[in-house]
C-alpha positions as semicolon CSV with decimal commas, in nm:
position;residue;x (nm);y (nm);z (nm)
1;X;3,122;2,815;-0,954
2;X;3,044;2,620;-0,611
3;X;2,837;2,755;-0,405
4;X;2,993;2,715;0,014
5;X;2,883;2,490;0,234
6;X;2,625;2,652;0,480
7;X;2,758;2,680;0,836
8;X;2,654;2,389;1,050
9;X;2,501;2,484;1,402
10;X;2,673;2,372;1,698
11;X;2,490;2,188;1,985
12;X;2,289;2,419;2,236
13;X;2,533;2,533;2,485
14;X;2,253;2,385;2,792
15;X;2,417;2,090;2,693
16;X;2,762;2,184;2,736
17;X;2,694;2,379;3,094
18;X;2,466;1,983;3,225
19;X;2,827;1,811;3,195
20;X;2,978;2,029;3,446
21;X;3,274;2,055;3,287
22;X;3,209;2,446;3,173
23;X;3,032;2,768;3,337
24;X;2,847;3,070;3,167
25;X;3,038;3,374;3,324
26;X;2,892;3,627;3,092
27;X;2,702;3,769;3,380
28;X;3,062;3,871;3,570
29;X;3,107;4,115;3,269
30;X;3,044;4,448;3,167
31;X;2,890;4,497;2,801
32;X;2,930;4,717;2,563
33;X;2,822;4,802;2,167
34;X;2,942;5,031;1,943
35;X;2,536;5,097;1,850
36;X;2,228;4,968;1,896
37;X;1,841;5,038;1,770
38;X;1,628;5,179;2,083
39;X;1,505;4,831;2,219
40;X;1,820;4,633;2,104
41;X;2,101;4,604;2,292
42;X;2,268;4,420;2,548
43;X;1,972;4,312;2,729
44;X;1,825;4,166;2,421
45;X;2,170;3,965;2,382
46;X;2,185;3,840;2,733
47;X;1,764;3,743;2,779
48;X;1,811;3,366;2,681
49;X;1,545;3,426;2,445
50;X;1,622;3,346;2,104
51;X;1,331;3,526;1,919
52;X;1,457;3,862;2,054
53;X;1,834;4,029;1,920
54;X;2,072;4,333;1,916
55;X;2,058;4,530;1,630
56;X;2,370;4,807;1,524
57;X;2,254;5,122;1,394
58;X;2,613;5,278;1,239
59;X;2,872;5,191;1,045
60;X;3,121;4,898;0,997
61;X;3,260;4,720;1,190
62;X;2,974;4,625;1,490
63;X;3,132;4,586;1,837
64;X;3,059;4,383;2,117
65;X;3,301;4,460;2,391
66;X;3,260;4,183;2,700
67;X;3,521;4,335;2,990
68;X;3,605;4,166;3,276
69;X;3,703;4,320;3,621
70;X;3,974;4,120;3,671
71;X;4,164;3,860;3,419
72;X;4,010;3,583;3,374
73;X;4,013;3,197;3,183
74;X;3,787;3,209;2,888
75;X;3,738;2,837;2,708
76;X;3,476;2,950;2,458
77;X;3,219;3,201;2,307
78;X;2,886;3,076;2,160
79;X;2,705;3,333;1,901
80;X;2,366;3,263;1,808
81;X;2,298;3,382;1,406
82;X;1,943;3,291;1,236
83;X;2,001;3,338;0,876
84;X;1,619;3,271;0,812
85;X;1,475;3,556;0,995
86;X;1,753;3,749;0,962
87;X;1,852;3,742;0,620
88;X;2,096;4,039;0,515
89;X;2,141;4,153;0,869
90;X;2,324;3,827;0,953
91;X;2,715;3,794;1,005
92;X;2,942;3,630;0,715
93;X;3,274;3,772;0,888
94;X;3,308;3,803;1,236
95;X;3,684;3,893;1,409
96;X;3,758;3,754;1,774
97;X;3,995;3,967;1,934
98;X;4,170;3,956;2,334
99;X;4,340;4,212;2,488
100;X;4,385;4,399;2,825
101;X;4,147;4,703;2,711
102;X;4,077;4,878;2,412
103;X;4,425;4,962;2,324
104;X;4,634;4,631;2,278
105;X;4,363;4,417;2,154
106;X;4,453;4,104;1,909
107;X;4,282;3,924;1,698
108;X;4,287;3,511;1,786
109;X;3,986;3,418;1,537
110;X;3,852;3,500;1,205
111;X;3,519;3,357;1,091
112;X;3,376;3,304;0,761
113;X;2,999;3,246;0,818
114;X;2,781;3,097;0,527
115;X;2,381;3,163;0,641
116;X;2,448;3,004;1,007
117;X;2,135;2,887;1,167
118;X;2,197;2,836;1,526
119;X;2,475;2,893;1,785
120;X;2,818;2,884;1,642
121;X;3,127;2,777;1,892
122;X;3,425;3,005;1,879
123;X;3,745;2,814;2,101
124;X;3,921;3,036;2,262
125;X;4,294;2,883;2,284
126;X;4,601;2,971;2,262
127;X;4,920;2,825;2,106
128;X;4,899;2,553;2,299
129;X;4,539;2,455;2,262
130;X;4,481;2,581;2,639
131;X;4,207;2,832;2,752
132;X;4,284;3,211;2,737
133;X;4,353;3,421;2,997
134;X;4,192;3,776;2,935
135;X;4,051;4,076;3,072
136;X;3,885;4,175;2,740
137;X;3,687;3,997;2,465
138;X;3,583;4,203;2,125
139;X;3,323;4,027;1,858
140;X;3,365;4,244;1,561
141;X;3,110;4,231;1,252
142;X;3,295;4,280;0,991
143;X;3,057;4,225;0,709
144;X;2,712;4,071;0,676
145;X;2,511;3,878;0,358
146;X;2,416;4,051;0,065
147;X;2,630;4,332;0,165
148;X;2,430;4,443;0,457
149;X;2,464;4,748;0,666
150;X;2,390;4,677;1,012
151;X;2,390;4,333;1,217
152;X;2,162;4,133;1,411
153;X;2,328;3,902;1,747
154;X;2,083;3,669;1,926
155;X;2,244;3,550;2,177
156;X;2,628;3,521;2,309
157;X;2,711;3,319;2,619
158;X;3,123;3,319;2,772
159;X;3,235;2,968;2,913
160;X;3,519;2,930;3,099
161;X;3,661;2,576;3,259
162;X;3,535;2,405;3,580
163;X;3,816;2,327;3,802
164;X;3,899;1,973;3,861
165;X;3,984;1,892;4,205
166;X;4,252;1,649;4,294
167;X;4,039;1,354;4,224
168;X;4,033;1,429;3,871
169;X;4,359;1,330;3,816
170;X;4,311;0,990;3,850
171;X;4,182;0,769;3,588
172;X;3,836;0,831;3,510
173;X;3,586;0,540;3,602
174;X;3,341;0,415;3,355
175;X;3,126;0,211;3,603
176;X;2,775;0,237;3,501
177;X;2,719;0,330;3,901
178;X;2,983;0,631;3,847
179;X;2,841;0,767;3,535
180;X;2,516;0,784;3,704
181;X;2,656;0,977;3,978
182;X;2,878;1,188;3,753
183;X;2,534;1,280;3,545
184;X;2,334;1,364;3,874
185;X;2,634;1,603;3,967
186;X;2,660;1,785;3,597
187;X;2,274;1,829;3,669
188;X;2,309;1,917;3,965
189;X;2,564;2,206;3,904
190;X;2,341;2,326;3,613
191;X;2,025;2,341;3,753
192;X;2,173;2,492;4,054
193;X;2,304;2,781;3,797
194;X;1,945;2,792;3,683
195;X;1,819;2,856;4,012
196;X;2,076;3,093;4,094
197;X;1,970;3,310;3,799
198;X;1,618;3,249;3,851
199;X;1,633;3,414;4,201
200;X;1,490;3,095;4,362
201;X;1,542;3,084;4,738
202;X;1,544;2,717;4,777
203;X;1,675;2,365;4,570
204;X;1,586;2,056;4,710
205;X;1,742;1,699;4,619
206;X;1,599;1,388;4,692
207;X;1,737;1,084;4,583
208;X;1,568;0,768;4,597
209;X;1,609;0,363;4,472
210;X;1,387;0,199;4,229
211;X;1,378;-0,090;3,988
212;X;1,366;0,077;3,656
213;X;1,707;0,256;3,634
214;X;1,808;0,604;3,646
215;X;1,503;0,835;3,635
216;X;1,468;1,233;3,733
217;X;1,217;1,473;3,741
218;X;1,171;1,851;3,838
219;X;0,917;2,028;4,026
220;X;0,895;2,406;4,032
221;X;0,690;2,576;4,297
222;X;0,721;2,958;4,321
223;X;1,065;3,002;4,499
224;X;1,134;2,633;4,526
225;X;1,295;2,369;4,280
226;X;1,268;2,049;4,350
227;X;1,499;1,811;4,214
228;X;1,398;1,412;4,219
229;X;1,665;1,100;4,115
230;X;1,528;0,760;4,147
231;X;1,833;0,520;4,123
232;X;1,840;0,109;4,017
């Protein structure tokens, strides 16, 4: 008998929000679980921290409920699973399911996990390969290894699709001097995101020439980033 292939970990989704191409919209939903332990919940899902998790505490299947206030373009969920610390409390079936509310939701992906270390990336398309429109996304556990009884999430962050603007319909440059400024603007939109969420009052941008290429470098001070690009 062969034994499956472990399930390989996707890349960190920090990388996927620095190309400006996607945007973490978790935070414009309301959460819900069908149980938690004391101490694990929703918070512990949504800290960025991937030492702390939700735990269930009832019976099968675990629910995440992510509800929208109004309907909205969803590209892609990432799930963060640790096999290693979590051993039998860690998903092997998960069910992605859409829907208005509670009442008409369907399910648009199944997942098979085999002890996943590290985020997993669930697409969420349509017929047509094109981003969903939704007002409701469920994650249901619907089993875990070794036959476990309750679950462990670390972390789940929503993407949706940055809007191109008119420009982008053109033919996309591959100047070295527009990929440089197409990098300092995916930067740019992340760590503005980053300072957003970090309450900071103030991001500054300088951008200067030098000989060596394409350098940049961050300086935090209490409320203030500081954001430095030193250009060839």
């Amino acid at each position: 008998m062969t034994t499956p292939n472990k399930t390989p970990p996707g890349a960190d989704p920090n990388q996927l929000k620095r190309t400006g191409t996607v945007r973490e919209i978790g935070s414009q939903a309301v959460w819900s679980l069908s149980s938690c332990k004391p101490g694990f919940g929703v918070d512990q899902l949504r800290d960025d921290n991937l030492e702390t998790y939700w735990q269930s505490d009832g019976s099968q299947p675990h629910l995440v409920n992510i509800q929208f206030r109004r309907k909205t373009t969803v590209k892609a969920l990432c799930i963060y699973a640790d096999y290693k610390s979590d051993e039998s409390y860690t998903p092997s079936k998960i069910s992605v399911r859409v829907g208005n509310n509670f009442h008409n939701l369907q399910e648009i992906r199944q997942l098979e996990l085999v002890e996943p270390s590290g985020w997993i990336h669930v697409p969420l398309t349509d017929a047509h390969k094109r981003p969903i429109r939704t007002f409701m996304i469920q994650i249901a556990v619907l089993a875990n290894h070794q036959n476990g009884r309750d679950t462990h999430m670390r972390q789940i962050k929503v993407f949706t699709p940055v809007e191109e603007s008119s420009i982008g319909k053109f033919p996309r440059c591959t100047t070295i001097d527009f990929m440089m400024h197409r990098f300092i603007r995916g930067t740019l939109r992340g760590l503005l995101a980053d300072s957003l969420a970090s309450h900071r009052r103030l991001l500054i941008v300088t951008v200067l020439t030098g000989k060596n290429g394409l350098k940049w470098k961050i300086c935090k001070k209490s409320n203030i980033l500081h954001v430095t690009f030193i250009l060839p």
